[in-house]
Tab-separated table of C-alpha atoms in Angstrom:
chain	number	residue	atom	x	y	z
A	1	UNK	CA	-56.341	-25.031	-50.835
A	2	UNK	CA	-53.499	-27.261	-52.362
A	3	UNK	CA	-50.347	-25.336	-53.374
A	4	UNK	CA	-50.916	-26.566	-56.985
A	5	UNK	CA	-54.531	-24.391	-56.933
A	6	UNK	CA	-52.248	-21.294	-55.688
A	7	UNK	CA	-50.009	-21.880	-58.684
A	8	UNK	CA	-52.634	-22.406	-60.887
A	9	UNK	CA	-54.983	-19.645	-59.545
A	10	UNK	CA	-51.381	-17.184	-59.909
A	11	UNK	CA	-51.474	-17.850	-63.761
A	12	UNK	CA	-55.313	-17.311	-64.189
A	13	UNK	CA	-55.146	-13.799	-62.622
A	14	UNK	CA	-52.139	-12.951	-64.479
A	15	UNK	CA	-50.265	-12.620	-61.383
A	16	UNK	CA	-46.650	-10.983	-61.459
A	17	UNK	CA	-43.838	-11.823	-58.997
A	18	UNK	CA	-41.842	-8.745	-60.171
A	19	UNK	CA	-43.690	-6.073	-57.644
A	20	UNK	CA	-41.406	-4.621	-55.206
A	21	UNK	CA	-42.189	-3.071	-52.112
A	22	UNK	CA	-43.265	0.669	-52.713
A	23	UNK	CA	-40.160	3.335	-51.780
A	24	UNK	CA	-43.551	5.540	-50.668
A	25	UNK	CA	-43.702	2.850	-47.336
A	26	UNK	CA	-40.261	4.831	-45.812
A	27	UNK	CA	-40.538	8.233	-47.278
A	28	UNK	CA	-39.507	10.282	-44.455
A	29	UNK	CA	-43.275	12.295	-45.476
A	30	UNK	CA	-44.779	8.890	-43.156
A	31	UNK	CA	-43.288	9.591	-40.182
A	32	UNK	CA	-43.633	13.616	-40.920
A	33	UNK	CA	-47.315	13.174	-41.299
A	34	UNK	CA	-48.004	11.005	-38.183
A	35	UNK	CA	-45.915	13.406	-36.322
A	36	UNK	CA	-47.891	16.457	-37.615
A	37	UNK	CA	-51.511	13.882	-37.198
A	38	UNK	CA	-50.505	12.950	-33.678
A	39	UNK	CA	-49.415	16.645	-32.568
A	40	UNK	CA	-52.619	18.263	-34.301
A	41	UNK	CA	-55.616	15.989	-32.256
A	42	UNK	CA	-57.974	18.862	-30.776
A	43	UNK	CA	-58.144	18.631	-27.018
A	44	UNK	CA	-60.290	19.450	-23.981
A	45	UNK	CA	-61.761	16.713	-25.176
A	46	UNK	CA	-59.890	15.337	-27.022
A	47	UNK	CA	-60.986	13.899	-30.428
A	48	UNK	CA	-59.222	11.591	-32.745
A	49	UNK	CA	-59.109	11.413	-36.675
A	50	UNK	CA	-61.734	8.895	-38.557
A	51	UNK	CA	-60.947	9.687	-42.063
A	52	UNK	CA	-60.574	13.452	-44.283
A	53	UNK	CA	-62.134	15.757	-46.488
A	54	UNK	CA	-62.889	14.380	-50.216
A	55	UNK	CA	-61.439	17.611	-51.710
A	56	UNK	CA	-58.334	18.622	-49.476
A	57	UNK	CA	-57.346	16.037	-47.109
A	58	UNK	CA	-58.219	17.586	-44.057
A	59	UNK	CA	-58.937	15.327	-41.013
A	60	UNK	CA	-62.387	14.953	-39.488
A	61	UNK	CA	-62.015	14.480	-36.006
A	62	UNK	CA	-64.648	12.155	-33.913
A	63	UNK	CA	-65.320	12.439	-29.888
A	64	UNK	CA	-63.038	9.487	-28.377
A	65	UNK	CA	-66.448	6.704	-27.941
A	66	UNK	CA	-65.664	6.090	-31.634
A	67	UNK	CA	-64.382	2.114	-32.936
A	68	UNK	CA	-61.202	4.082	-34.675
A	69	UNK	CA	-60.241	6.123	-31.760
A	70	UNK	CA	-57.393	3.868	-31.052
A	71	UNK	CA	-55.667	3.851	-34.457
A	72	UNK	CA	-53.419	6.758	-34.665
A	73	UNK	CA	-52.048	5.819	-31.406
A	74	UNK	CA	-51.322	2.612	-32.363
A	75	UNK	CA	-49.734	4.121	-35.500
A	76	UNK	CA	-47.740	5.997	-33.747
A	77	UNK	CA	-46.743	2.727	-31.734
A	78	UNK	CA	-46.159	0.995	-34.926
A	79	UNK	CA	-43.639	3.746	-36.116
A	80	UNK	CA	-41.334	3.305	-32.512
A	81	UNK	CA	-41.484	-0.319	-33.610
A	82	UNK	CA	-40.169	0.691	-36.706
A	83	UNK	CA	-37.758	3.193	-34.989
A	84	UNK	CA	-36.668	1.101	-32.030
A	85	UNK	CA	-35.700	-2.175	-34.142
A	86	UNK	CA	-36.407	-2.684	-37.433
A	87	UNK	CA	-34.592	0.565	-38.532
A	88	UNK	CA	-33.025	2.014	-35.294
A	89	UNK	CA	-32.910	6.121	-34.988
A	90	UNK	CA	-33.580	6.122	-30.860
A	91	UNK	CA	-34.793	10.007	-31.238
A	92	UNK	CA	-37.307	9.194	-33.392
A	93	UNK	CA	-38.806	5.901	-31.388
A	94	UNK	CA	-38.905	8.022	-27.839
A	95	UNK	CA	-40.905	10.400	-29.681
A	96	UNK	CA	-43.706	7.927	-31.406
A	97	UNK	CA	-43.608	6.149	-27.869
A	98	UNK	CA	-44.686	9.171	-25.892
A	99	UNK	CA	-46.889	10.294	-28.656
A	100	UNK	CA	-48.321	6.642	-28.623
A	101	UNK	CA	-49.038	6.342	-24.769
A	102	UNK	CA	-50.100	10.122	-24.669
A	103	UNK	CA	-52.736	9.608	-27.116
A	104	UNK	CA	-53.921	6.600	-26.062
A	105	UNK	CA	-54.795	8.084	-22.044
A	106	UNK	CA	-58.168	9.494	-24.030
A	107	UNK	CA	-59.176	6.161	-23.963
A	108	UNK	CA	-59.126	5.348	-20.845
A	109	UNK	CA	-62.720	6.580	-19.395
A	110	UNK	CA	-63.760	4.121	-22.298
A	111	UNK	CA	-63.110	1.210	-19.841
A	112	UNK	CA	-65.849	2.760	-17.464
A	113	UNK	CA	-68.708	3.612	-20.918
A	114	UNK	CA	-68.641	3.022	-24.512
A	115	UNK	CA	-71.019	2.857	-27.063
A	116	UNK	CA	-68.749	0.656	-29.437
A	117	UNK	CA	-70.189	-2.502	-28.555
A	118	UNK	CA	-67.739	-5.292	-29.562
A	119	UNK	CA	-65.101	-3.091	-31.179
A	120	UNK	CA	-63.664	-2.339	-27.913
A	121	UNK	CA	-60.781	-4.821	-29.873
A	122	UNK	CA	-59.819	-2.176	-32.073
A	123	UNK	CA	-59.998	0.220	-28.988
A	124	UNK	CA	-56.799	-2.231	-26.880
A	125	UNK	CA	-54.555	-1.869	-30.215
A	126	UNK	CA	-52.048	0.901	-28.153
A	127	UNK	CA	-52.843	-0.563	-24.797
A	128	UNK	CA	-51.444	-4.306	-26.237
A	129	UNK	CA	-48.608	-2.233	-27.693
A	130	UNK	CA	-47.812	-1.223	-24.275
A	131	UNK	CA	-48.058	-3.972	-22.399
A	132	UNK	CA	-45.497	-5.432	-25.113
A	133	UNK	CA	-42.813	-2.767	-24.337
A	134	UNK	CA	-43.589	-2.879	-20.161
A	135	UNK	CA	-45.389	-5.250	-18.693
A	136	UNK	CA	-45.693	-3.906	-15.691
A	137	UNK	CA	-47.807	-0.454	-16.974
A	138	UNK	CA	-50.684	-1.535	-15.127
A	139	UNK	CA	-53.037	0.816	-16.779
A	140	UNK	CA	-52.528	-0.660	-20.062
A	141	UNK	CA	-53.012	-3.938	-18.460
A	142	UNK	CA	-56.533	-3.209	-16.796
A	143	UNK	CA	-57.436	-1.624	-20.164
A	144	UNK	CA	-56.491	-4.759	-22.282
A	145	UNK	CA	-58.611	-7.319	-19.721
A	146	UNK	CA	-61.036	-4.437	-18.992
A	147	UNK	CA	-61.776	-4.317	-22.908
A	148	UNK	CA	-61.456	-8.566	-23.437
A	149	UNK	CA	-64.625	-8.360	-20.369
A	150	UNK	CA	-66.668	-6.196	-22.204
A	151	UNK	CA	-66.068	-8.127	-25.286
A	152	UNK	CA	-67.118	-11.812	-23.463
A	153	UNK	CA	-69.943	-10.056	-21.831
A	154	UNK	CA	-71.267	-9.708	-25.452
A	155	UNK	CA	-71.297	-13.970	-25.972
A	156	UNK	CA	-74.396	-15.972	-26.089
A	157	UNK	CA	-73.402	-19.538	-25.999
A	158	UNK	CA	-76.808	-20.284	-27.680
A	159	UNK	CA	-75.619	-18.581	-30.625
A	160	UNK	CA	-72.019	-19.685	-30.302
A	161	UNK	CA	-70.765	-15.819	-31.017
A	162	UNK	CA	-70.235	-12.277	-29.662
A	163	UNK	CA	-72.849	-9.388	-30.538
A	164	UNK	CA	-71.823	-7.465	-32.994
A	165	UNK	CA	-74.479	-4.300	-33.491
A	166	UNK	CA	-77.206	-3.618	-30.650
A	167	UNK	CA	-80.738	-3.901	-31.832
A	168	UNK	CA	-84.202	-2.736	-30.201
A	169	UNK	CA	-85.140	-6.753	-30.589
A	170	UNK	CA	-83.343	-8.895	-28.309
A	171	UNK	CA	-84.041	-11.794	-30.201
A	172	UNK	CA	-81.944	-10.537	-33.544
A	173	UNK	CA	-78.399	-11.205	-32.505
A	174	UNK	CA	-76.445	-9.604	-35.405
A	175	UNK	CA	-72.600	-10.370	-35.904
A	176	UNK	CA	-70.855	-8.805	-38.993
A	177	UNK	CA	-67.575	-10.219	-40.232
A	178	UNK	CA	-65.569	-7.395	-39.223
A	179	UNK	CA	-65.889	-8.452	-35.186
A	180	UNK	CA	-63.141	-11.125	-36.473
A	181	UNK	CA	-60.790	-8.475	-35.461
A	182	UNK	CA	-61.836	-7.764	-32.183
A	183	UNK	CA	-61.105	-11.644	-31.384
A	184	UNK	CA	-57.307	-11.034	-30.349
A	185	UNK	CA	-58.226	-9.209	-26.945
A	186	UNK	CA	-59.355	-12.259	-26.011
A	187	UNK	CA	-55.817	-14.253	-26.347
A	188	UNK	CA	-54.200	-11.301	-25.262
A	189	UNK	CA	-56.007	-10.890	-22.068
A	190	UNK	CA	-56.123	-14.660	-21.777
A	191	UNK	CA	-51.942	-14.334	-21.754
A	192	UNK	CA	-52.120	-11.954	-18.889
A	193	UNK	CA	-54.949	-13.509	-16.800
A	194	UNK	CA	-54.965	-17.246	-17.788
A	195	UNK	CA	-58.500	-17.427	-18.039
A	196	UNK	CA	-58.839	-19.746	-20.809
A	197	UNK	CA	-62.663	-19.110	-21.135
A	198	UNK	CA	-61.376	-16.045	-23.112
A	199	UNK	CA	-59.924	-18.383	-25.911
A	200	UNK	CA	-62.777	-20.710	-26.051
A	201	UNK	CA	-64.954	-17.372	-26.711
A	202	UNK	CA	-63.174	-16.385	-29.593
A	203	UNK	CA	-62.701	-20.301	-31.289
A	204	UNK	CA	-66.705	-20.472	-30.974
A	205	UNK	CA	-67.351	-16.983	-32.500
A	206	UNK	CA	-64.711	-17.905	-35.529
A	207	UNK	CA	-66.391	-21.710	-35.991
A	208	UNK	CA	-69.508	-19.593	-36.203
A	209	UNK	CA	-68.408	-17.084	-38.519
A	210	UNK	CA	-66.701	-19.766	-40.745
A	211	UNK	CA	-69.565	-21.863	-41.011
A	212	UNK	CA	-71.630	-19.030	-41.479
A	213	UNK	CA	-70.009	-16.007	-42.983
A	214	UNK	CA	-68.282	-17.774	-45.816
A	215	UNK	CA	-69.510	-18.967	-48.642
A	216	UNK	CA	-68.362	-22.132	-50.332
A	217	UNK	CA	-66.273	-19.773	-53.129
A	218	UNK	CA	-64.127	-18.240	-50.365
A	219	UNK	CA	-66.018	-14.949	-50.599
A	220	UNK	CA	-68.103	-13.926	-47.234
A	221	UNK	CA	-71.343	-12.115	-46.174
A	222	UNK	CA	-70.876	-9.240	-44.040
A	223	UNK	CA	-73.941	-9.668	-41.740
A	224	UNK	CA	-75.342	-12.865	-40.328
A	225	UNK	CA	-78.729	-12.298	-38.107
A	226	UNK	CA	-79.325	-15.160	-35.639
A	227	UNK	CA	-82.064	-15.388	-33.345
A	228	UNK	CA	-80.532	-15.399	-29.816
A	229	UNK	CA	-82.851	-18.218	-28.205
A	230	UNK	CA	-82.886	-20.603	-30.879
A	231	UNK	CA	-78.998	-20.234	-32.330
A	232	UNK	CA	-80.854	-20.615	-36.116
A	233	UNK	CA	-79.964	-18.041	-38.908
A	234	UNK	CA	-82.222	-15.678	-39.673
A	235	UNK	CA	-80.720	-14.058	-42.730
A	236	UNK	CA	-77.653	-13.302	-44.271
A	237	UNK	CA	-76.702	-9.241	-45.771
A	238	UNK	CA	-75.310	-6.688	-46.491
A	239	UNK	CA	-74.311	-3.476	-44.332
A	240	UNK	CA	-71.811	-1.690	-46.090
A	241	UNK	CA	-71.367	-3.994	-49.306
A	242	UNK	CA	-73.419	-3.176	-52.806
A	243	UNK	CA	-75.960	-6.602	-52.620
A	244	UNK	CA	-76.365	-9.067	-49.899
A	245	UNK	CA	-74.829	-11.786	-52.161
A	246	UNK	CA	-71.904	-9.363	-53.176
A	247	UNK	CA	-68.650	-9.387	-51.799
A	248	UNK	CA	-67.762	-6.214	-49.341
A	249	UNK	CA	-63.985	-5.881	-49.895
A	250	UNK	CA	-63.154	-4.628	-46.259
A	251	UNK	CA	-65.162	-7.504	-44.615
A	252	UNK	CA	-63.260	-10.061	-46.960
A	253	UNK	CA	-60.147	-8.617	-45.853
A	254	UNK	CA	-60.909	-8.742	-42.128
A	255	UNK	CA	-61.904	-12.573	-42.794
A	256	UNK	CA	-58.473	-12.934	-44.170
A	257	UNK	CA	-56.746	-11.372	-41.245
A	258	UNK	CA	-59.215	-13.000	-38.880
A	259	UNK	CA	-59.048	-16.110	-39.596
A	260	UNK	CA	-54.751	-15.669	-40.224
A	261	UNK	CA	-54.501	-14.350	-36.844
A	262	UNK	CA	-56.885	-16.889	-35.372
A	263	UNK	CA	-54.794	-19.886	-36.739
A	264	UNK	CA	-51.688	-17.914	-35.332
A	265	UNK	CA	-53.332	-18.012	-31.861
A	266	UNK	CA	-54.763	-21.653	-32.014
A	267	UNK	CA	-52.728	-23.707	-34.438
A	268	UNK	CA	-55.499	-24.863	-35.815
A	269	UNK	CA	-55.552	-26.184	-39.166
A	270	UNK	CA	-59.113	-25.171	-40.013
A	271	UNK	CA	-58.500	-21.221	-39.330
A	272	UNK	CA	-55.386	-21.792	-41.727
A	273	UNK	CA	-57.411	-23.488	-44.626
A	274	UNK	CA	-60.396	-20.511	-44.453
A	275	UNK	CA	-57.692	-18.001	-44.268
A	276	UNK	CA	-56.145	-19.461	-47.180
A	277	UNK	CA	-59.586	-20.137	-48.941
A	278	UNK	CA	-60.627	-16.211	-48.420
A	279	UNK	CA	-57.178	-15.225	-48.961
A	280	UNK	CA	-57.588	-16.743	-52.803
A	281	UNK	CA	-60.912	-15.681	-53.687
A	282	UNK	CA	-59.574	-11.853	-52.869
A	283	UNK	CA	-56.589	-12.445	-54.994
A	284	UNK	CA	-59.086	-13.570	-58.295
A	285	UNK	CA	-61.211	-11.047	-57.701
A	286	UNK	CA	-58.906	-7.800	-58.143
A	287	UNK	CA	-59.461	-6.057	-61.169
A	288	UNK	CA	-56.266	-6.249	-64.030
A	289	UNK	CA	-55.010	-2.794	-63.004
A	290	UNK	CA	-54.705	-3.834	-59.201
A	291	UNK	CA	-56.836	-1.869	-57.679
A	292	UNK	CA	-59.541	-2.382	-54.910
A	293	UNK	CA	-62.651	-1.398	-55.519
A	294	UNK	CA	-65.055	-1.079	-52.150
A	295	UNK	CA	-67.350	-4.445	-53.301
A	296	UNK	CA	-65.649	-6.932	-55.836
A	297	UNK	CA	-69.414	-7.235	-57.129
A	298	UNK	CA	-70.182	-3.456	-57.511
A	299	UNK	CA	-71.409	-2.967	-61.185
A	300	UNK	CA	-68.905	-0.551	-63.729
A	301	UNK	CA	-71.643	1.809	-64.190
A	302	UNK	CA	-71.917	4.487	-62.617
A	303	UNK	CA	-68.190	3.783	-61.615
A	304	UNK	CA	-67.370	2.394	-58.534
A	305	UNK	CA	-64.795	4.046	-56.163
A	306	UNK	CA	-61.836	2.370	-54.727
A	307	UNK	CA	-61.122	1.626	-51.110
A	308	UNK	CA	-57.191	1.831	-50.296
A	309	UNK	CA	-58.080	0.817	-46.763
A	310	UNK	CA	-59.286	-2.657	-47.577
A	311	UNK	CA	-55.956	-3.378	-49.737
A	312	UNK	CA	-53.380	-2.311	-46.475
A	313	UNK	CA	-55.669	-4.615	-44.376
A	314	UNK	CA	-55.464	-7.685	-46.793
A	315	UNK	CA	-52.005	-6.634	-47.741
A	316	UNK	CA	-51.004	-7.127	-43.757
A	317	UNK	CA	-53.171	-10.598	-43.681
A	318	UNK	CA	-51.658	-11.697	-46.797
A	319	UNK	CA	-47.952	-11.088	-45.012
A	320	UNK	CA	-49.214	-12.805	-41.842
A	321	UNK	CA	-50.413	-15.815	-43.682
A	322	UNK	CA	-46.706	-15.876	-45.820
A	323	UNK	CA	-45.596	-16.018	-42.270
A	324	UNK	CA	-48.064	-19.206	-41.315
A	325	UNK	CA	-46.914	-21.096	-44.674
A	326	UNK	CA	-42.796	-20.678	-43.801
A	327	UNK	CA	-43.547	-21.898	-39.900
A	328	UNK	CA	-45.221	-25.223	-40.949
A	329	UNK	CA	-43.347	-28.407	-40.366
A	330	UNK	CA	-41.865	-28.841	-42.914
A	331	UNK	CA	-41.943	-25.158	-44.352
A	332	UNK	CA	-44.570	-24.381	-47.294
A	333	UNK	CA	-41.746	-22.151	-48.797
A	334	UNK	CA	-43.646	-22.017	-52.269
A	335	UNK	CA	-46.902	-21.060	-50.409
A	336	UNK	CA	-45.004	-18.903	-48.469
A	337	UNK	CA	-43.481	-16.861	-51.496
A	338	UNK	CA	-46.989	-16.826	-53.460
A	339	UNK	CA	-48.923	-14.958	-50.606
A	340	UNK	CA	-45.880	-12.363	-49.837
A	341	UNK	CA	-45.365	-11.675	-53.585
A	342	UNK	CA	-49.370	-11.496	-53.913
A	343	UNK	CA	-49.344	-9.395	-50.961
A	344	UNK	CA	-46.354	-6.889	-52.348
A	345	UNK	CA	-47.997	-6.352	-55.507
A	346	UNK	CA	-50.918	-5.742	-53.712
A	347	UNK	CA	-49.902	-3.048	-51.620
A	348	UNK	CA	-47.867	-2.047	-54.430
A	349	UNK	CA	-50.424	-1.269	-57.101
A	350	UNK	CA	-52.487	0.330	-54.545
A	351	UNK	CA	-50.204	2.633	-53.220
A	352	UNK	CA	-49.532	3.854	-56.669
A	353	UNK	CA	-52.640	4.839	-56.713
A	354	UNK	CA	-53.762	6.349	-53.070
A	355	UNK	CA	-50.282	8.109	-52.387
A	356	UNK	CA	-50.994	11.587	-52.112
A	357	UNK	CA	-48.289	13.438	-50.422
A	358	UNK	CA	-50.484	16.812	-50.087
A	359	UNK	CA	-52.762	15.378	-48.238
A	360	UNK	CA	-52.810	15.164	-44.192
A	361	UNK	CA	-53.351	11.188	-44.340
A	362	UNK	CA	-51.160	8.770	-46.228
A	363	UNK	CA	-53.125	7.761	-48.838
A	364	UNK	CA	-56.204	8.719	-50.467
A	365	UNK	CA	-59.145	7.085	-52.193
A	366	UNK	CA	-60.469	4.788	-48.792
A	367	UNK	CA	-64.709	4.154	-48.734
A	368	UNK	CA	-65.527	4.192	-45.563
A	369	UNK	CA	-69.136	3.319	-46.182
A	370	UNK	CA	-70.474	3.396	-49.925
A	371	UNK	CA	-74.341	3.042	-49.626
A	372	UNK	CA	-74.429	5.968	-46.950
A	373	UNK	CA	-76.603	8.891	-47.458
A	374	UNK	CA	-74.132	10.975	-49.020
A	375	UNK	CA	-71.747	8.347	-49.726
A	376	UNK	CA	-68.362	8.023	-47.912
A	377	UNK	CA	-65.567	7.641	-49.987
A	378	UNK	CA	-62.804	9.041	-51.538
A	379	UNK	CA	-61.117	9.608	-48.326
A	380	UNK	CA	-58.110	9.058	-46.259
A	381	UNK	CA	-58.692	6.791	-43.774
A	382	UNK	CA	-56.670	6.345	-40.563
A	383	UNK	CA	-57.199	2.459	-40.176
A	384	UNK	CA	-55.724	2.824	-43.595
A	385	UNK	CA	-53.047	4.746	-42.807
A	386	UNK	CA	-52.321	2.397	-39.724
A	387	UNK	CA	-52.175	-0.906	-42.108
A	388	UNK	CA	-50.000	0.697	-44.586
A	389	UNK	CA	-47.738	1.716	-41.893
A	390	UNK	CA	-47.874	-1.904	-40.636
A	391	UNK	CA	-47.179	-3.766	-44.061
A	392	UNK	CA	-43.651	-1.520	-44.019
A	393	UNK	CA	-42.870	-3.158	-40.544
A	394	UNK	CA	-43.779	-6.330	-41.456
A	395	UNK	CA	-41.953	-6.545	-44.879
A	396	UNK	CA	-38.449	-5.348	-42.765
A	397	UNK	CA	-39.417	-7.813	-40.476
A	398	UNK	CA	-39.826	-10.380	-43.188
A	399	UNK	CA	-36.249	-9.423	-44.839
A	400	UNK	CA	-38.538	-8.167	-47.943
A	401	UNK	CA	-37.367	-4.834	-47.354
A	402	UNK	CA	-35.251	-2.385	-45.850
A	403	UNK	CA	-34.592	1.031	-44.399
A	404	UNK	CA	-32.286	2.108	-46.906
A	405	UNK	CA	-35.506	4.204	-48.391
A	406	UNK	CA	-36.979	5.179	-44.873
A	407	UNK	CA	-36.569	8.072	-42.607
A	408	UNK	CA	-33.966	6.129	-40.032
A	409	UNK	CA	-31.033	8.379	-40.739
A	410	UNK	CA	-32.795	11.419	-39.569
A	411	UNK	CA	-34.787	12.359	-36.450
A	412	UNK	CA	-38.233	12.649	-36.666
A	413	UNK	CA	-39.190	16.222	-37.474
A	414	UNK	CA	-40.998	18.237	-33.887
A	415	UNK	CA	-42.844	20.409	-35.949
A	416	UNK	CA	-45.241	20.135	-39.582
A	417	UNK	CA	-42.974	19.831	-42.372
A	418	UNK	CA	-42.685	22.827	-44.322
A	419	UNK	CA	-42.259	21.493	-48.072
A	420	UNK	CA	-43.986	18.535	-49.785
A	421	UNK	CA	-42.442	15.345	-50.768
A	422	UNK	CA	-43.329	13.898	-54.559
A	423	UNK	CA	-41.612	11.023	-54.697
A	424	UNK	CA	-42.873	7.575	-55.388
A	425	UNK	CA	-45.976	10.030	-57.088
A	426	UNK	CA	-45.699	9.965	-60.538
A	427	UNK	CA	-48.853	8.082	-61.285
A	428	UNK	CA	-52.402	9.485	-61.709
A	429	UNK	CA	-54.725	9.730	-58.760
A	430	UNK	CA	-57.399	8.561	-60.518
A	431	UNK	CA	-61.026	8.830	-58.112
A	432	UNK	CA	-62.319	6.384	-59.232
A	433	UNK	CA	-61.704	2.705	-60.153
């Protein structure tokens, strides 16, 4: 999309470039509530956190062979980052580093069995942490090519993609937008091996899902069925979304990330364009109070609930793409400025709304899957959590924000806090949007 459309499309949505990052992203309650999160997991086995109670907050914990198992430790990674660098208190990073690489060792007998099919992606978040701090931790290295394996093993060349969900017919090769994600293994165990097949996996899943996924608007499917002999498309749905023509707000944020983080990877001009072309059609679709909802094409009535977890995770694309605009030759400063203010008052309005300080996640009101049997939503979530804490790195990172609001100054507490922090929480948690 041409910069003039990005202006124009700004004005249509009535889009503000006053937001400023929320104070909420370094209230000394986030690194208080990973601590307490990280230091609570049950053990023998262990079990990780998927998302919490609707009425009080209260973590449900999921056996390890779970697709979210690995992101509290890579929250807790993401905080040393934040600790070690970007806003330097060296008590508080050794702490989030061995609570990081002591959570993640309950992954490790996934390398041998899972059941997660091609999310093993999500499951090499804290091991690629790792391996970026020492490079010589060999376990986090055979876990990072161990996982990128059992990801290629899922490619049928016929079809040009990896396998997203296992069916009882072999023939109905189903990939859902969300495997976009799992892509980086791939370059990341292609920097540590060199085995370049890796990369030309994850170029043919993402022509696939671009030619197939997204719709000529810039909004996406969320399930494309091929038939695993021929290559044709079978047909095109919905999993999690309201209709199979609506738009599942998660999925179109992991096409925005996706395709940001594939065009970081590649350089290639066509991931930047889709990224950019999903990118806008999420911006025009959010509602005039800024908030969410879990499908952009979810009717009014009976109201439709929120999902705080899709805004981090197109928040953090939105950032990476501002990132993408200011590295071209010459520098798209104006595009650059239009997705990091979109992506502020994004993250903004949303954390307004999810912040709930007396609960054991970050933030509140997250759908983890609508059309379930009861319904999921109205949760914390911890890929949530993990997003929000990543939008507050990258913003630092950016020189969009600073510590002078965060937690830096003081350790990070070794024990639950014992009083609750309000601030940044003066608005209504509404439950619905």
């Amino acid at each position: 999309m041409h910069l003039v459309s990005l202006v124009c499309l700004a004005t249509l949505v009535g889009f503000s470039r006053e937001a400023s990052p929320p104070s909420q992203l370094y209230d000394p309650l986030v690194a208080q509530k990973l601590l307490t999160s990280a230091q609570s997991v049950p053990n023998n086995p262990i079990q990780y956190p998927q998302y919490t109670s609707r009425d009080n907050g209260q973590w449900q914990y999921f056996p390890a062979d779970y697709w979210t198992t690995g992101f509290l430790p890579a929250a807790c990674y993401a905080l040393y980052t934040r600790f070690n660098s970007l806003c330097p208190n060296s008590t508080a990073a050794n702490q989030f580093l061995e609570l990081g690489r002591g959570l993640s060792t309950g992954e490790v007998p996934l390398e041998a069995h899972t059941t997660v099919g091609h999310d093993v992606g999500f499951l090499s978040f804290p091991f690629v942490d790792e391996v970026a701090i020492d490079k010589s931790n060999q376990t986090a290295v055979t876990a990072v090519n161990t996982f990128a394996t059992l990801l290629a093993d899922r490619f049928n060349a016929i079809v040009g993609c990896t396998r997203s969900w296992d069916t009882s017919d072999p023939t109905d090769f189903q990939v859902i937008i969300d495997n976009m994600m799992n892509l980086q293994v791939l370059f990341d165990s292609e920097a540590l091996t060199g085995n370049t097949t890796l990369r030309d996996i994850a170029m043919s899943h993402a022509d696939k899902t671009m030619q197939n996924h997204v719709r000529p608007d810039g909004s996406s499917y969320h399930v494309v069925e091929y038939n695993s002999t021929t290559g044709d498309v079978i047909r095109r749905r919905t999993a999690q979304g309201y209709a199979d023509n609506s738009t599942w707000t998660r999925g179109q944020a992991w096409g925005v990330y996706g395709f940001a983080n594939m065009y970081r990877n590649t350089q290639q001009t066509r991931y930047l364009d889709t990224a950019r072309q999903m990118a806008s059609y999420y911006i025009s679709q959010v509602p005039s109070d800024g908030i969410v909802p879990w499908d952009f094409n979810a009717p009014l009535d009976p109201p439709r609930p929120a999902d705080s977890s899709a805004a981090m995770i197109a928040t953090v694309g939105l950032l990476m793409l501002s990132q993408q605009e200011a590295s071209l030759s010459p520098s798209n400063t104006s595009g650059a400025q239009y997705w990091s203010d979109a992506a502020i008052k994004l993250l903004s309005d949303n954390t307004a709304f999810a912040w709930k300080p007396e609960w054991q996640s970050l933030l509140s009101n997250g759908t983890v899957n609508n059309p379930a049997s009861p319904p999921n939503n109205l949760t914390g979530i911890i890929y949530g959590d993990h997003y929000f804490i990543e939008a507050g790195n990258q913003l630092i990172s950016m020189g969009l924000a600073n510590c002078s609001n965060s937690s830096s100054t003081s350790p990070a507490p070794s024990s639950p806090p014992t009083t609750q922090h309000t601030s940044g929480a003066s608005r209504t948690h509404r439950l619905w949007w």
